[in-house]
mmCIF file of C-alpha atoms in Angstrom:
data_model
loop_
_atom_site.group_PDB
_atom_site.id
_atom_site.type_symbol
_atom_site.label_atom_id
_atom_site.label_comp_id
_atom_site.label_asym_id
_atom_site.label_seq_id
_atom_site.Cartn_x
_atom_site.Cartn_y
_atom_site.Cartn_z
ATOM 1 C CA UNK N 1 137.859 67.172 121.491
ATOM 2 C CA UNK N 2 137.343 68.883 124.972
ATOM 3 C CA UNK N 3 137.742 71.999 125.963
ATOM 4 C CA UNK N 4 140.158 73.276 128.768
ATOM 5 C CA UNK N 5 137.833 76.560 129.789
ATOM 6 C CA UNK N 6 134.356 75.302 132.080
ATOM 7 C CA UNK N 7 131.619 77.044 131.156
ATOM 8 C CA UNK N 8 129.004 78.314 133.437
ATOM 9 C CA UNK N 9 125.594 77.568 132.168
ATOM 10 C CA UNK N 10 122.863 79.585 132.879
ATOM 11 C CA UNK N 11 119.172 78.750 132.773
ATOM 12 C CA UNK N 12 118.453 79.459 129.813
ATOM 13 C CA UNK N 13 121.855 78.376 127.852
ATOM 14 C CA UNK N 14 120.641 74.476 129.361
ATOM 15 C CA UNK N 15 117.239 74.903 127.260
ATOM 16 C CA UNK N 16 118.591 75.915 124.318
ATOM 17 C CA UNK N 17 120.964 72.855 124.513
ATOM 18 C CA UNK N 18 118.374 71.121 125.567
ATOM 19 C CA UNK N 19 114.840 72.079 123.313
ATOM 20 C CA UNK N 20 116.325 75.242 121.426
ATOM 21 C CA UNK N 21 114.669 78.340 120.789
ATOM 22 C CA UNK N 22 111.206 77.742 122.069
ATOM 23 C CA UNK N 23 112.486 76.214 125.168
ATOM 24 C CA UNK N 24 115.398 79.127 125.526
ATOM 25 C CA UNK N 25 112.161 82.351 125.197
ATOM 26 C CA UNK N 26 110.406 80.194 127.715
ATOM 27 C CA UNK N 27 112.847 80.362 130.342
ATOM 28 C CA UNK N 28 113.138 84.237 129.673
ATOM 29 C CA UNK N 29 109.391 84.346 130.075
ATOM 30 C CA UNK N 30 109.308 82.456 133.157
ATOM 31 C CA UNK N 31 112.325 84.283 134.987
ATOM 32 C CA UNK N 32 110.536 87.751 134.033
ATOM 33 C CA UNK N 33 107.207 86.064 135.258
ATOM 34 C CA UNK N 34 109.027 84.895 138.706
ATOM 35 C CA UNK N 35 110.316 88.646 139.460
ATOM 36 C CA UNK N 36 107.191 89.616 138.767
ATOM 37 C CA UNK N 37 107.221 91.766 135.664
ATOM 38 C CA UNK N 38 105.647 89.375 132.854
ATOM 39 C CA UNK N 39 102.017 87.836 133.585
ATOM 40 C CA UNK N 40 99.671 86.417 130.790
ATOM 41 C CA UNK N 41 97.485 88.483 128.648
ATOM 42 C CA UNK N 42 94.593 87.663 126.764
ATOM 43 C CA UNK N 43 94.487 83.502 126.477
ATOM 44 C CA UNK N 44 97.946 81.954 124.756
ATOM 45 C CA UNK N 45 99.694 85.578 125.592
ATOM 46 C CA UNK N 46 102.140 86.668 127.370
ATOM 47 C CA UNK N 47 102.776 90.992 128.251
ATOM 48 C CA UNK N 48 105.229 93.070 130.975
ATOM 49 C CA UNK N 49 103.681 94.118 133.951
ATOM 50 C CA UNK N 50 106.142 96.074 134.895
ATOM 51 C CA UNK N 51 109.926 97.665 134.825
ATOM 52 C CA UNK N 52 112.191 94.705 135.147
ATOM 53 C CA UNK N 53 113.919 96.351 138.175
ATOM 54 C CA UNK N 54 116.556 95.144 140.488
ATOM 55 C CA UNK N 55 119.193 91.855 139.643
ATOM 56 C CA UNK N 56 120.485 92.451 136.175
ATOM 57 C CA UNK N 57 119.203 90.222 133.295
ATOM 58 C CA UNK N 58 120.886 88.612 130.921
ATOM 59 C CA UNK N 59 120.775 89.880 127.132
ATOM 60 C CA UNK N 60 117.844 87.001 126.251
ATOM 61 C CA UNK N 61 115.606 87.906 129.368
ATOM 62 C CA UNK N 62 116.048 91.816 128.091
ATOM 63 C CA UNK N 63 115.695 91.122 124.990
ATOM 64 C CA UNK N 64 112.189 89.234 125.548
ATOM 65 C CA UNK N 65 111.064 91.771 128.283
ATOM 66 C CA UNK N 66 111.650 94.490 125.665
ATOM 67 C CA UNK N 67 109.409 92.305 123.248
ATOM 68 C CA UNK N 68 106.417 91.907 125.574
ATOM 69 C CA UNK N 69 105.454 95.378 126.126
ATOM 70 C CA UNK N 70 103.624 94.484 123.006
ATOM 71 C CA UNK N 71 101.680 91.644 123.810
ATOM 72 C CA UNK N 72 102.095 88.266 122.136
ATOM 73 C CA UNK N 73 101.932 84.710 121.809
ATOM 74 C CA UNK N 74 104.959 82.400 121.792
ATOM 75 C CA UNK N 75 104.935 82.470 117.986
ATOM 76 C CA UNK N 76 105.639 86.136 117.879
ATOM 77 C CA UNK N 77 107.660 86.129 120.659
ATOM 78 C CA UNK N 78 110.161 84.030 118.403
ATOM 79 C CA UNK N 79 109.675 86.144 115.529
ATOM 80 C CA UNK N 80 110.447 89.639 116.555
ATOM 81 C CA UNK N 81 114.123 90.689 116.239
ATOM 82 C CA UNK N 82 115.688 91.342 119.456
ATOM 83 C CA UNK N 83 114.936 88.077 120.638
ATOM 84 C CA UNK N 84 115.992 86.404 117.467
ATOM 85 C CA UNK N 85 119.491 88.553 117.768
ATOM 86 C CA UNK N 86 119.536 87.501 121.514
ATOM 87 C CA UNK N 87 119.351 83.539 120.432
ATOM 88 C CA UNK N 88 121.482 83.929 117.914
ATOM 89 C CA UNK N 89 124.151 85.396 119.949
ATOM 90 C CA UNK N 90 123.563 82.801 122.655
ATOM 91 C CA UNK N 91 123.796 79.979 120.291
ATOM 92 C CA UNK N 92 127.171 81.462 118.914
ATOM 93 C CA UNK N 93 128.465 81.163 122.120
ATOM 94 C CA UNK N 94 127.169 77.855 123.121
ATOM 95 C CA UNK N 95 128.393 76.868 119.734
ATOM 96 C CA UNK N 96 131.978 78.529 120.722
ATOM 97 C CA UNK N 97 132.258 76.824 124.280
ATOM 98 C CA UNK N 98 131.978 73.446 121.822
ATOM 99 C CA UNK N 99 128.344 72.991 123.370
ATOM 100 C CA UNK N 100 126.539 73.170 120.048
ATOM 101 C CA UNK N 101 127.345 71.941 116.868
ATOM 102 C CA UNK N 102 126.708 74.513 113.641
ATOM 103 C CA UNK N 103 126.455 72.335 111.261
ATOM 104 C CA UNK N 104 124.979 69.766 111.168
ATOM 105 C CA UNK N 105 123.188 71.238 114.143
ATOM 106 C CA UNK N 106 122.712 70.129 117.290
ATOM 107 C CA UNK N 107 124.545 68.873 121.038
ATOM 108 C CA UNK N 108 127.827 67.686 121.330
ATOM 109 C CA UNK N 109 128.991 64.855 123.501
ATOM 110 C CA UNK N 110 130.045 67.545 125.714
ATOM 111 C CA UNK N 111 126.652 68.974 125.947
ATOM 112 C CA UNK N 112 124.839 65.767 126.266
ATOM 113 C CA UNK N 113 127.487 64.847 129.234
ATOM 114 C CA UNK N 114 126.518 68.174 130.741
ATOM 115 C CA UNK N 115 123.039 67.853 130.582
ATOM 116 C CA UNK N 116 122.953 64.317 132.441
ATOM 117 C CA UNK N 117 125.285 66.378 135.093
ATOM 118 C CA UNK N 118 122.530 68.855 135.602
ATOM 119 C CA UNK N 119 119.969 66.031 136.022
ATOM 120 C CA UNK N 120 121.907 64.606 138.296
ATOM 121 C CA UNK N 121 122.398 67.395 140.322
ATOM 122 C CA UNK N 122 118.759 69.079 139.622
ATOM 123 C CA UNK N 123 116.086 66.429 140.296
ATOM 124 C CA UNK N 124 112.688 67.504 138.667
ATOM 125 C CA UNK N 125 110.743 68.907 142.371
ATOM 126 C CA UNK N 126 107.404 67.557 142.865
ATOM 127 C CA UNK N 127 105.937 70.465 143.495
ATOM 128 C CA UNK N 128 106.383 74.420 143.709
ATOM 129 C CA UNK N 129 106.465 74.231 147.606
ATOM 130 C CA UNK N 130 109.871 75.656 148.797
ATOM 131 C CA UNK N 131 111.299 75.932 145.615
ATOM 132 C CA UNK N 132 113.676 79.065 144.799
ATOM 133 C CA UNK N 133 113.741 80.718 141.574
ATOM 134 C CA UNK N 134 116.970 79.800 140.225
ATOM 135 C CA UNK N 135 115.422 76.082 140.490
ATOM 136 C CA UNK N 136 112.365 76.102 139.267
ATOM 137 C CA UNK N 137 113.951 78.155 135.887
ATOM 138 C CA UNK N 138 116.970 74.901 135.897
ATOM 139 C CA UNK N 139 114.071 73.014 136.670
ATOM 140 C CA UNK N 140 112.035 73.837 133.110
ATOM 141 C CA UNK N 141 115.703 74.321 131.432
ATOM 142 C CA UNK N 142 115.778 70.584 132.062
ATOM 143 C CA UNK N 143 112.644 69.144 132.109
ATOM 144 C CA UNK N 144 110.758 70.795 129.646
ATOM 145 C CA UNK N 145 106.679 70.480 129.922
ATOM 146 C CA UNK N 146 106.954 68.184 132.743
ATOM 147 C CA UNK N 147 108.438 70.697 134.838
ATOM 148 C CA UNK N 148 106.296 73.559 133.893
ATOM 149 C CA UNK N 149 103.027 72.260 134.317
ATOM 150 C CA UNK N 150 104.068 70.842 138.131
ATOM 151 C CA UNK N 151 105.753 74.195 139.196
ATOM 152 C CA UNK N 152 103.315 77.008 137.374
ATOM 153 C CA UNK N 153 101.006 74.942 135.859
ATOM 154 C CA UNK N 154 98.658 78.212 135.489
ATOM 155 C CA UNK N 155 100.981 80.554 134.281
ATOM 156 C CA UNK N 156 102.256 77.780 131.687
ATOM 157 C CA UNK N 157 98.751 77.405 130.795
ATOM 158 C CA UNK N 158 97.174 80.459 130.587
ATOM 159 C CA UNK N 159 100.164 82.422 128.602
ATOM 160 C CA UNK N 160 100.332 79.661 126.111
ATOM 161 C CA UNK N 161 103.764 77.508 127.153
ATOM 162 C CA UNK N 162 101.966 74.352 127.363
ATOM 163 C CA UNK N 163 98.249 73.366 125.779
ATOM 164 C CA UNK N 164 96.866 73.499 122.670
ATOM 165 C CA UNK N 165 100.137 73.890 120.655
ATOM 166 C CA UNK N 166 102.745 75.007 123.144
ATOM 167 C CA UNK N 167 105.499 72.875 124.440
ATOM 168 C CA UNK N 168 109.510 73.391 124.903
ATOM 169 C CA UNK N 169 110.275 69.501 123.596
ATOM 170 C CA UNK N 170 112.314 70.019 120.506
ATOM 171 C CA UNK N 171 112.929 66.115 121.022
ATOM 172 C CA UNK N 172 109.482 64.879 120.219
ATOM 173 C CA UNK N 173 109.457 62.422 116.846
ATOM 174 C CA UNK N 174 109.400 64.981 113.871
ATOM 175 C CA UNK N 175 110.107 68.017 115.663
ATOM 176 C CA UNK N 176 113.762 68.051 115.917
ATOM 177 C CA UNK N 177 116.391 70.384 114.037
ATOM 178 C CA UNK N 178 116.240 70.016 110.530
ATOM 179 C CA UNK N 179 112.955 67.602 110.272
ATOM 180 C CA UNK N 180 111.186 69.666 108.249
ATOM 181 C CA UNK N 181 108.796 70.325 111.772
ATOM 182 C CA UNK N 182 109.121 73.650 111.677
ATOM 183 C CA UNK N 183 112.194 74.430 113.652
ATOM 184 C CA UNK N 184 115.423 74.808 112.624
ATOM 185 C CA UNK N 185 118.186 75.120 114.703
ATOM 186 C CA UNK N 186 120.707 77.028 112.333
ATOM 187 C CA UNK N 187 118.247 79.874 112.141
ATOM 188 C CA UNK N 188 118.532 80.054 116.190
#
């Protein structure tokens, strides 16, 4: 069934499609960490380094700006209840613009045809060089671990995004909504 309303996907709305939750809070993270107001912490954590000042964010990047001022790892990043209330209401809405399936969870032909659109139209960049914000986050929304280990492969690193446990690929074998790998997508 389509929809007669386009909807403008942001950022972060693509990786949700895209990887879900973890790959949603890691967008956040990242556009906070471009403007200059998240930065790792101690090794596999992430903390605010400042008053997110300036554009507006969206209710997700608040939400997980307002988290970090405690410090904390992906894993309680996830957990703590503004950011869960921020995914949920984003995933309502994704689910609403007939992006997102509620049950059973996951894309809809109209979300798969939109993330082959944003391929299409946002080529994974080789490199950091010359890259603006807004790409580098579409960029990761797409691409996942590829793209965040060759546009801030140190950030990604050292605040626990990629290595030793950290990834935004919902799609790997056994990690997908409803697997029994430790995600689930109706909880988003």
């Amino acid at each position: 069934m389509a929809r007669s309303t386009t909807v403008v996907l942001e950022p972060h709305d693509v990786a949700l499609i895209r990887g879900g939750r973890r790959a949603a809070v890691t967008v956040a993270v990242l556009e906070l960490h471009l403007r200059g107001v998240v930065r790792a912490g101690r090794p596999g954590t992430m903390r605010t380094s400042g008053p997110a000042t300036g554009t507006a964010l969206g209710p997700l990047a608040k939400a997980v700006h307002a988290a970090l001022h405690r410090p904390a790892g992906m894993g309680q990043l996830l957990e703590r209840q503004g950011v869960r209330t921020a995914l949920a209401e984003a995933r309502s809405a994704l689910a609403a613009a007939g992006l997102l399936r509620v049950f059973p969870p996951g894309r809809t032909g109209a979300a798969r045809r939109s993330l082959k659109e944003l391929r299409d139209r946002h080529p994974l960049p080789a490199d950091r060089a010359g890259v603006p914000a807004e790409e580098i986050l579409f960029a990761v929304a797409l691409y996942g671990d590829r793209a965040l280990t060759a546009l801030v492969p140190r950030f990604a690193r050292d605040a626990g995004l990629t290595g030793r446990g950290g990834t935004t690929e919902r799609e790997l074998p056994g990690a997908s909504c409803g697997s029994g790998g430790g995600m689930s997508c109706a909880s988003v």
